GROMACS .gro file of C-alpha atoms in nm:
model
  132
    1MET     CA    1   2.330   3.774  -1.693
    2ASP     CA    2   2.558   3.870  -1.458
    3ALA     CA    3   2.599   3.580  -1.191
    4LEU     CA    4   2.709   3.799  -0.891
    5PHE     CA    5   2.447   4.067  -0.932
    6ASP     CA    6   2.194   3.890  -1.165
    7LEU     CA    7   2.197   4.204  -1.405
    8PRO     CA    8   2.139   4.164  -1.748
    9GLU     CA    9   2.388   4.179  -2.003
   10ALA     CA   10   2.438   4.496  -2.214
   11GLU     CA   11   2.283   4.475  -2.535
   12THR     CA   12   2.467   4.593  -2.868
   13PRO     CA   13   2.269   4.875  -2.986
   14GLU     CA   14   2.066   4.783  -3.306
   15GLN     CA   15   2.113   5.004  -3.602
   16ALA     CA   16   1.869   5.035  -3.902
   17VAL     CA   17   1.869   5.114  -4.295
   18ILE     CA   18   1.529   5.278  -4.378
   19ALA     CA   19   1.470   5.327  -4.735
   20HIS     CA   20   1.203   5.577  -4.863
   21TYR     CA   21   1.038   5.601  -5.205
   22ARG     CA   22   0.792   5.808  -5.354
   23LEU     CA   23   0.503   5.626  -5.545
   24SER     CA   24   0.294   5.748  -5.827
   25ASP     CA   25  -0.014   5.833  -5.624
   26ASP     CA   26  -0.111   5.985  -5.301
   27GLN     CA   27  -0.224   5.638  -5.149
   28TYR     CA   28  -0.051   5.297  -5.186
   29GLY     CA   29   0.118   5.310  -5.534
   30SER     CA   30   0.001   5.099  -5.813
   31PRO     CA   31  -0.020   4.732  -5.797
   32ALA     CA   32   0.296   4.687  -6.010
   33GLU     CA   33   0.486   4.932  -5.768
   34ARG     CA   34   0.389   4.730  -5.461
   35GLU     CA   35   0.500   4.436  -5.643
   36ALA     CA   36   0.826   4.579  -5.707
   37VAL     CA   37   0.855   4.672  -5.356
   38TYR     CA   38   0.787   4.322  -5.240
   39ASP     CA   39   1.028   4.153  -5.473
   40ALA     CA   40   1.298   4.386  -5.394
   41GLU     CA   41   1.221   4.298  -5.017
   42ARG     CA   42   1.250   3.921  -5.076
   43ALA     CA   43   1.589   3.972  -5.245
   44MET     CA   44   1.705   4.177  -4.976
   45THR     CA   45   1.611   3.952  -4.713
   46ASN     CA   46   1.792   3.659  -4.891
   47ALA     CA   47   2.071   3.879  -4.937
   48VAL     CA   48   2.108   4.020  -4.592
   49GLU     CA   49   2.047   3.655  -4.440
   50GLU     CA   50   2.316   3.504  -4.656
   51ALA     CA   51   2.554   3.805  -4.555
   52GLY     CA   52   2.460   3.746  -4.188
   53VAL     CA   53   2.464   4.142  -4.158
   54GLY     CA   54   2.107   4.176  -4.005
   55GLU     CA   55   1.740   4.126  -4.105
   56VAL     CA   56   1.488   4.305  -4.329
   57ASN     CA   57   1.201   4.377  -4.130
   58GLY     CA   58   0.921   4.447  -4.332
   59ASN     CA   59   0.762   4.768  -4.533
   60GLU     CA   60   0.508   5.023  -4.519
   61PHE     CA   61   0.277   5.178  -4.787
   62GLY     CA   62   0.093   5.495  -4.744
   63GLY     CA   63   0.068   5.867  -4.821
   64GLY     CA   64   0.230   5.792  -5.170
   65GLU     CA   65   0.548   5.628  -5.013
   66ALA     CA   66   0.689   5.298  -4.973
   67VAL     CA   67   0.924   5.255  -4.676
   68LEU     CA   68   1.137   4.940  -4.621
   69TYR     CA   69   1.309   4.867  -4.284
   70ALA     CA   70   1.603   4.658  -4.194
   71TYR     CA   71   1.813   4.615  -3.868
   72GLY     CA   72   2.142   4.482  -3.779
   73ALA     CA   73   2.457   4.564  -3.553
   74ASP     CA   74   2.634   4.788  -3.841
   75ALA     CA   75   2.419   5.009  -4.071
   76GLU     CA   76   2.689   5.082  -4.315
   77ALA     CA   77   2.750   4.682  -4.364
   78LEU     CA   78   2.365   4.624  -4.413
   79PHE     CA   79   2.324   4.929  -4.657
   80LYS     CA   80   2.620   4.753  -4.860
   81VAL     CA   81   2.429   4.443  -4.888
   82MET     CA   82   2.116   4.618  -4.969
   83GLU     CA   83   2.242   4.883  -5.195
   84PRO     CA   84   2.225   4.704  -5.548
   85THR     CA   85   1.860   4.617  -5.502
   86LEU     CA   86   1.768   4.956  -5.333
   87ARG     CA   87   1.902   5.139  -5.622
   88SER     CA   88   1.724   4.898  -5.862
   89LEU     CA   89   1.404   5.020  -5.739
   90PRO     CA   90   1.278   5.264  -6.014
   91PHE     CA   91   1.075   5.507  -5.771
   92ARG     CA   92   1.199   5.850  -5.727
   93PRO     CA   93   1.246   6.077  -5.534
   94ALA     CA   94   1.425   5.842  -5.285
   95HIS     CA   95   1.622   5.864  -4.985
   96VAL     CA   96   1.784   5.641  -4.737
   97VAL     CA   97   1.842   5.706  -4.369
   98LEU     CA   98   2.110   5.501  -4.197
   99ARG     CA   99   2.051   5.513  -3.805
  100ARG     CA  100   2.339   5.438  -3.579
  101GLU     CA  101   2.273   5.336  -3.221
  102SER     CA  102   1.993   5.572  -3.174
  103PRO     CA  103   1.751   5.840  -3.326
  104GLU     CA  104   1.960   6.138  -3.219
  105THR     CA  105   2.267   5.983  -3.442
  106GLU     CA  106   2.088   5.907  -3.760
  107SER     CA  107   2.218   6.019  -4.079
  108ARG     CA  108   1.978   6.128  -4.375
  109PHE     CA  109   2.053   6.156  -4.709
  110GLU     CA  110   1.815   6.296  -4.990
  111ASP     CA  111   1.804   6.101  -5.322
  112PRO     CA  112   2.143   5.892  -5.290
  113LEU     CA  113   1.969   5.610  -5.483
  114ASP     CA  114   1.989   5.767  -5.857
  115HIS     CA  115   2.137   5.548  -6.134
  116ARG     CA  116   2.429   5.755  -6.170
  117ALA     CA  117   2.760   5.561  -6.103
  118ASP     CA  118   2.955   5.886  -6.033
  119ARG     CA  119   2.763   5.977  -5.742
  120THR     CA  120   2.847   5.640  -5.549
  121ALA     CA  121   3.180   5.753  -5.440
  122ALA     CA  122   3.045   6.110  -5.324
  123PHE     CA  123   2.773   5.969  -5.146
  124ARG     CA  124   2.967   5.706  -4.960
  125ARG     CA  125   3.184   6.004  -4.833
  126HIS     CA  126   2.868   6.179  -4.743
  127LEU     CA  127   2.724   5.913  -4.569
  128ARG     CA  128   3.047   5.893  -4.332
  129CYS     CA  129   3.067   6.280  -4.247
  130GLN     CA  130   2.701   6.398  -4.254
  131PRO     CA  131   2.480   6.331  -3.957
  132SER     CA  132   2.162   6.528  -3.968
   0.00000   0.00000   0.00000
């Protein structure tokens, strides 16, 4: 609080990493798919907490899709910590949304999570240059 005017301090805008995966059916995916997402979520929670870059804040299943949410001060730093686990999930198509400061400044990338290493550098360049 600002002592002179009793105003709240400005908050640092929260950024987000939101990963979307297509599942094998139009509902909630198979039990094995859900378990793989839960395992990945636990692994990312540990990695993100250990790195001190934010928090993994849950998942949603439905409509044939699994979505994972994470929030922190820097979406790119958060994604860097989460990326190995996100790429390890086998479900495709997949895409990740990096939201910087507000929904109006989010960047969306379709299927950046394939397993071809040669796309990583191009994806990172695209990530810095192409807001949607």
